[in-house]
CSV table of C-alpha atoms in Angstrom, one decimal:
chain,number,residue,atom,x,y,z
A,1,UNK,CA,55.6,-23.1,207.9
A,2,UNK,CA,51.6,-22.9,208.5
A,3,UNK,CA,49.5,-24.2,205.2
A,4,UNK,CA,46.6,-21.0,203.9
A,5,UNK,CA,45.6,-21.5,200.6
A,6,UNK,CA,46.8,-22.6,197.1
A,7,UNK,CA,46.8,-20.3,194.6
A,8,UNK,CA,48.1,-19.6,190.7
A,9,UNK,CA,51.5,-17.7,190.0
A,10,UNK,CA,50.7,-15.4,187.9
A,11,UNK,CA,54.3,-14.0,188.3
A,12,UNK,CA,57.2,-14.7,187.8
A,13,UNK,CA,60.0,-16.2,190.4
A,14,UNK,CA,63.0,-13.8,188.8
A,15,UNK,CA,60.4,-11.3,188.9
A,16,UNK,CA,59.3,-12.2,192.6
A,17,UNK,CA,63.0,-13.0,194.1
A,18,UNK,CA,65.0,-10.4,192.5
A,19,UNK,CA,66.8,-8.4,194.3
A,20,UNK,CA,67.7,-6.1,191.4
A,21,UNK,CA,62.9,-6.5,190.8
A,22,UNK,CA,62.8,-5.5,194.8
A,23,UNK,CA,64.6,-2.0,194.1
A,24,UNK,CA,63.9,-1.2,190.8
A,25,UNK,CA,61.9,2.3,191.0
A,26,UNK,CA,59.4,0.5,187.8
A,27,UNK,CA,58.6,-2.4,189.7
A,28,UNK,CA,55.5,-4.2,188.1
A,29,UNK,CA,52.7,-4.2,190.8
A,30,UNK,CA,49.0,-6.7,190.1
A,31,UNK,CA,49.0,-9.7,190.8
A,32,UNK,CA,51.9,-12.2,191.7
A,33,UNK,CA,49.6,-14.8,192.3
A,34,UNK,CA,45.9,-15.9,192.5
A,35,UNK,CA,44.3,-16.6,195.1
A,36,UNK,CA,42.1,-20.7,194.0
A,37,UNK,CA,42.1,-21.4,197.7
A,38,UNK,CA,42.0,-20.6,200.9
A,39,UNK,CA,42.0,-22.7,203.8
A,40,UNK,CA,40.0,-20.3,206.2
A,41,UNK,CA,37.0,-19.6,203.1
A,42,UNK,CA,37.3,-16.0,203.4
A,43,UNK,CA,38.4,-14.1,201.4
A,44,UNK,CA,39.4,-10.7,203.5
A,45,UNK,CA,39.2,-7.4,201.4
A,46,UNK,CA,41.9,-4.5,201.7
A,47,UNK,CA,41.3,-1.9,204.5
A,48,UNK,CA,43.4,0.5,202.6
A,49,UNK,CA,41.2,4.2,202.2
A,50,UNK,CA,38.3,2.2,203.8
A,51,UNK,CA,36.1,5.0,206.7
A,52,UNK,CA,40.1,6.5,207.6
A,53,UNK,CA,38.7,8.7,210.0
A,54,UNK,CA,37.0,5.7,212.1
A,55,UNK,CA,40.1,2.6,211.7
A,56,UNK,CA,43.8,2.2,210.9
A,57,UNK,CA,44.5,-1.2,209.8
A,58,UNK,CA,47.6,-2.8,212.9
A,59,UNK,CA,49.5,-5.9,213.6
A,60,UNK,CA,48.5,-7.0,217.2
A,61,UNK,CA,51.8,-6.2,218.7
A,62,UNK,CA,51.9,-3.0,217.4
A,63,UNK,CA,48.1,-2.5,219.2
A,64,UNK,CA,49.2,-4.5,222.3
A,65,UNK,CA,52.3,-1.9,221.8
A,66,UNK,CA,49.9,1.2,223.1
A,67,UNK,CA,48.3,-0.9,226.4
A,68,UNK,CA,51.5,-1.7,228.0
A,69,UNK,CA,52.2,1.9,227.3
A,70,UNK,CA,49.3,2.5,229.2
A,71,UNK,CA,48.7,6.5,228.6
A,72,UNK,CA,46.4,8.1,231.2
A,73,UNK,CA,44.0,10.9,230.9
A,74,UNK,CA,46.7,14.6,231.6
A,75,UNK,CA,49.3,12.3,230.8
A,76,UNK,CA,52.3,14.4,228.5
A,77,UNK,CA,53.9,11.7,226.0
A,78,UNK,CA,56.8,11.2,223.1
A,79,UNK,CA,56.0,9.0,220.6
A,80,UNK,CA,60.1,9.3,218.7
A,81,UNK,CA,59.9,7.3,215.6
A,82,UNK,CA,56.3,8.1,215.3
A,83,UNK,CA,55.8,7.6,211.6
A,84,UNK,CA,53.3,6.4,210.2
A,85,UNK,CA,51.3,7.0,213.1
A,86,UNK,CA,49.1,3.3,213.8
A,87,UNK,CA,50.2,4.0,217.8
A,88,UNK,CA,50.6,7.2,217.7
A,89,UNK,CA,46.8,7.8,217.3
A,90,UNK,CA,46.0,4.8,219.0
A,91,UNK,CA,47.9,6.5,222.5
A,92,UNK,CA,45.3,9.7,221.2
A,93,UNK,CA,42.2,7.9,221.6
A,94,UNK,CA,43.4,6.0,224.8
A,95,UNK,CA,43.7,9.2,226.3
A,96,UNK,CA,40.8,9.9,224.9
A,97,UNK,CA,42.7,12.8,223.4
A,98,UNK,CA,43.1,14.4,227.5
A,99,UNK,CA,46.5,14.6,227.4
A,100,UNK,CA,49.9,15.5,225.4
A,101,UNK,CA,51.6,13.8,222.3
A,102,UNK,CA,54.5,15.2,220.9
A,103,UNK,CA,55.3,12.8,217.6
A,104,UNK,CA,58.5,13.2,216.2
A,105,UNK,CA,60.1,11.9,213.0
A,106,UNK,CA,62.9,13.1,211.4
A,107,UNK,CA,61.3,12.4,207.6
A,108,UNK,CA,59.7,15.7,206.0
A,109,UNK,CA,57.4,12.9,204.1
A,110,UNK,CA,56.9,11.0,207.2
A,111,UNK,CA,55.2,13.6,209.3
A,112,UNK,CA,53.8,14.7,206.3
A,113,UNK,CA,52.0,12.1,206.0
A,114,UNK,CA,51.5,11.4,210.4
A,115,UNK,CA,49.8,14.8,210.6
A,116,UNK,CA,47.6,13.7,207.8
A,117,UNK,CA,46.2,10.2,209.9
A,118,UNK,CA,46.0,12.2,212.8
A,119,UNK,CA,43.9,14.7,211.6
A,120,UNK,CA,41.7,12.4,209.6
A,121,UNK,CA,41.5,10.4,213.2
A,122,UNK,CA,40.9,13.3,215.4
A,123,UNK,CA,43.5,13.2,217.0
A,124,UNK,CA,43.8,16.8,218.0
A,125,UNK,CA,45.6,16.2,221.1
A,126,UNK,CA,48.7,15.3,218.6
A,127,UNK,CA,51.7,17.4,217.5
A,128,UNK,CA,54.1,16.1,214.9
A,129,UNK,CA,57.5,17.2,214.3
A,130,UNK,CA,60.5,16.7,211.7
A,131,UNK,CA,63.5,16.0,214.1
A,132,UNK,CA,65.6,14.0,214.7
A,133,UNK,CA,65.3,11.6,218.0
A,134,UNK,CA,69.1,11.1,218.8
A,135,UNK,CA,69.2,14.7,219.0
A,136,UNK,CA,66.1,15.3,220.8
A,137,UNK,CA,67.3,15.9,224.4
A,138,UNK,CA,68.9,19.7,225.5
A,139,UNK,CA,70.7,20.4,228.6
A,140,UNK,CA,70.6,23.6,228.5
A,141,UNK,CA,68.7,25.2,231.0
A,142,UNK,CA,68.4,28.2,230.4
A,143,UNK,CA,65.9,27.2,227.6
A,144,UNK,CA,63.9,24.8,229.0
A,145,UNK,CA,59.9,25.2,228.3
A,146,UNK,CA,57.5,23.4,230.4
A,147,UNK,CA,55.3,20.9,228.5
A,148,UNK,CA,52.0,21.3,230.5
A,149,UNK,CA,48.6,19.8,230.2
A,150,UNK,CA,45.8,22.4,231.7
A,151,UNK,CA,43.5,21.3,234.6
A,152,UNK,CA,40.9,21.3,232.4
A,153,UNK,CA,42.3,19.3,229.3
A,154,UNK,CA,41.1,21.8,227.2
A,155,UNK,CA,44.0,23.7,226.4
A,156,UNK,CA,47.7,22.6,226.1
A,157,UNK,CA,51.5,24.2,226.0
A,158,UNK,CA,54.0,22.7,224.2
A,159,UNK,CA,56.9,23.5,222.5
A,160,UNK,CA,59.1,22.0,219.9
A,161,UNK,CA,62.2,20.2,220.2
A,162,UNK,CA,65.0,19.4,221.7
A,163,UNK,CA,63.6,18.7,224.9
A,164,UNK,CA,65.1,19.4,228.5
A,165,UNK,CA,65.2,15.5,230.5
A,166,UNK,CA,62.1,15.0,232.9
A,167,UNK,CA,59.2,16.1,230.4
A,168,UNK,CA,57.2,13.2,229.7
A,169,UNK,CA,55.2,11.0,231.5
A,170,UNK,CA,55.6,8.2,229.2
A,171,UNK,CA,58.1,7.5,225.9
A,172,UNK,CA,57.1,5.0,223.5
A,173,UNK,CA,60.6,4.0,221.6
A,174,UNK,CA,59.1,1.9,218.6
A,175,UNK,CA,62.9,1.8,216.7
A,176,UNK,CA,64.3,1.5,213.4
A,177,UNK,CA,65.0,-1.9,213.3
A,178,UNK,CA,65.3,-4.6,210.8
A,179,UNK,CA,61.9,-5.1,210.3
A,180,UNK,CA,62.9,-9.3,210.2
A,181,UNK,CA,59.6,-10.1,211.6
A,182,UNK,CA,57.8,-8.3,209.2
A,183,UNK,CA,55.6,-10.4,207.2
A,184,UNK,CA,54.9,-11.6,204.1
A,185,UNK,CA,58.3,-11.2,203.2
A,186,UNK,CA,60.0,-13.3,199.8
A,187,UNK,CA,63.0,-11.6,200.3
A,188,UNK,CA,64.9,-9.7,202.9
A,189,UNK,CA,68.6,-7.2,201.5
A,190,UNK,CA,70.0,-6.8,205.1
A,191,UNK,CA,73.6,-7.7,205.8
A,192,UNK,CA,74.8,-8.3,209.5
A,193,UNK,CA,76.7,-5.3,209.0
A,194,UNK,CA,73.5,-3.2,208.2
A,195,UNK,CA,71.7,-5.3,210.9
A,196,UNK,CA,74.3,-4.6,213.3
A,197,UNK,CA,74.2,-0.3,212.4
A,198,UNK,CA,70.8,-0.3,213.8
A,199,UNK,CA,72.2,-1.7,217.9
A,200,UNK,CA,73.8,2.1,217.7
A,201,UNK,CA,71.0,4.7,216.6
A,202,UNK,CA,68.0,2.2,219.1
A,203,UNK,CA,70.6,2.7,222.1
A,204,UNK,CA,70.5,6.0,221.7
A,205,UNK,CA,66.9,6.4,221.4
A,206,UNK,CA,66.9,4.6,224.3
A,207,UNK,CA,69.3,6.9,226.1
A,208,UNK,CA,67.6,9.6,224.9
A,209,UNK,CA,64.2,8.3,226.5
A,210,UNK,CA,65.5,7.3,229.5
A,211,UNK,CA,67.1,11.1,229.7
A,212,UNK,CA,63.3,12.8,228.5
A,213,UNK,CA,60.9,10.2,231.2
A,214,UNK,CA,59.7,12.2,234.3
A,215,UNK,CA,61.1,10.0,237.5
A,216,UNK,CA,58.3,7.6,237.9
A,217,UNK,CA,57.1,7.2,234.2
A,218,UNK,CA,57.0,4.3,232.3
A,219,UNK,CA,59.8,3.6,228.9
A,220,UNK,CA,58.4,1.1,226.3
A,221,UNK,CA,60.5,-0.2,223.5
A,222,UNK,CA,59.4,-2.1,220.7
A,223,UNK,CA,60.9,-3.6,217.3
A,224,UNK,CA,59.4,-5.6,214.3
A,225,UNK,CA,62.1,-8.0,214.6
A,226,UNK,CA,63.3,-11.2,215.7
A,227,UNK,CA,66.8,-11.1,216.4
A,228,UNK,CA,68.7,-11.0,219.6
A,229,UNK,CA,70.9,-8.1,219.0
A,230,UNK,CA,68.1,-5.7,218.7
A,231,UNK,CA,66.0,-7.0,221.0
A,232,UNK,CA,67.6,-8.7,224.4
A,233,UNK,CA,70.8,-7.8,223.6
A,234,UNK,CA,69.6,-4.2,223.6
A,235,UNK,CA,67.5,-4.9,227.0
A,236,UNK,CA,70.8,-6.6,228.9
A,237,UNK,CA,73.1,-3.6,227.7
A,238,UNK,CA,70.0,-1.2,229.5
A,239,UNK,CA,70.1,-2.6,232.6
A,240,UNK,CA,74.0,-3.0,232.4
A,241,UNK,CA,74.9,1.1,231.5
A,242,UNK,CA,71.2,2.0,233.3
A,243,UNK,CA,70.9,0.3,236.3
A,244,UNK,CA,70.6,2.6,238.8
A,245,UNK,CA,68.1,4.6,236.6
A,246,UNK,CA,65.3,3.0,235.4
A,247,UNK,CA,63.8,-0.7,236.5
A,248,UNK,CA,63.0,-4.3,233.4
A,249,UNK,CA,59.1,-4.8,234.6
A,250,UNK,CA,56.2,-6.6,233.3
A,251,UNK,CA,54.5,-6.0,229.9
A,252,UNK,CA,51.2,-6.0,229.9
A,253,UNK,CA,48.6,-7.0,228.8
A,254,UNK,CA,50.4,-10.2,228.1
A,255,UNK,CA,49.6,-11.7,224.2
A,256,UNK,CA,53.1,-12.9,223.4
A,257,UNK,CA,55.7,-15.4,224.1
A,258,UNK,CA,58.8,-14.9,227.2
A,259,UNK,CA,62.1,-13.3,226.2
A,260,UNK,CA,64.8,-15.3,224.3
A,261,UNK,CA,67.7,-16.5,226.4
A,262,UNK,CA,71.4,-16.2,224.9
A,263,UNK,CA,71.7,-12.2,225.6
A,264,UNK,CA,72.8,-12.5,229.4
A,265,UNK,CA,69.6,-12.2,231.1
A,266,UNK,CA,67.8,-14.0,233.8
A,267,UNK,CA,65.2,-15.9,233.7
A,268,UNK,CA,63.2,-13.8,235.6
A,269,UNK,CA,64.4,-10.5,233.5
A,270,UNK,CA,63.5,-13.1,230.5
A,271,UNK,CA,59.7,-14.2,231.9
A,272,UNK,CA,59.2,-10.0,231.5
A,273,UNK,CA,59.4,-9.3,227.7
A,274,UNK,CA,57.1,-10.0,225.4
A,275,UNK,CA,57.8,-12.2,221.6
A,276,UNK,CA,56.0,-12.9,218.5
A,277,UNK,CA,57.2,-15.3,216.7
A,278,UNK,CA,56.7,-17.3,214.0
A,279,UNK,CA,56.7,-20.3,216.0
A,280,UNK,CA,54.0,-19.5,218.2
A,281,UNK,CA,50.8,-21.3,216.1
A,282,UNK,CA,48.5,-19.8,219.0
A,283,UNK,CA,49.3,-16.1,217.9
A,284,UNK,CA,50.1,-16.3,214.4
A,285,UNK,CA,51.0,-12.3,213.3
A,286,UNK,CA,54.3,-11.4,212.3
A,287,UNK,CA,57.4,-11.3,214.5
A,288,UNK,CA,57.5,-8.4,217.7
A,289,UNK,CA,59.3,-7.3,220.2
A,290,UNK,CA,58.5,-5.3,223.6
A,291,UNK,CA,60.5,-4.6,226.4
A,292,UNK,CA,59.1,-2.1,229.4
A,293,UNK,CA,60.6,0.1,232.4
A,294,UNK,CA,59.9,2.3,234.9
A,295,UNK,CA,61.9,4.9,235.4
A,296,UNK,CA,63.4,5.2,239.4
A,297,UNK,CA,62.1,7.8,241.4
């Protein structure tokens, strides 16, 4: 635990920590704690709604994921779980809109928000679709339509999902997870059974990502949680079940620590992963995990 300042509670303990209160659609809003002293001496104003055509606030690990993916002009990129759009729009910026990004989410409401964010930020190379990424692969060769970026990079050809195998240069799997790394977090109601249920979806998404990636292409897997079962254990499973298809590669650039032991990964494999956790005082951010893979040629 780290001291950051003092404050006066303006909301009673029952309201802050009650599980039923957290689920209540009529939850109170306003000031829970009035800050009276900050160690930094700076009270940072909220950035929501400020310069929305220029900036999208993100946590440091979320920014890093896009640099690990390292999209290059002309690449065709798939963001399998793209909402709310921070990583999608960041990759578009790294591409300079000189490529193609397919952004997927299965919620109509989230896709609408995703489109608005990309439009606001001028991410013109992004095309958003409402679809379930666990069912995003088609094996019907008669329906194959190639995704391509023209030589001028001014126009692209793209299709709606599902997609044919070996279509994308880069696939980002920012997987749905238990979100135990998010901060601040006063209460979390996840049960062990619920956490384990994420694993099945994460594996389906990753398997599809490998299928959809071109030989020599990159798969980046990330979560905002800290559990072994959703992170290092997923990597171990992937290396056991798809060992002849993918290689675990170094996550660069490196700002986080190494992976955790306990998932039967070798020390060499653990050193290639990146973890952000609360015990690292030198990098005060949310809990996060990143793994990077190369599909074999």
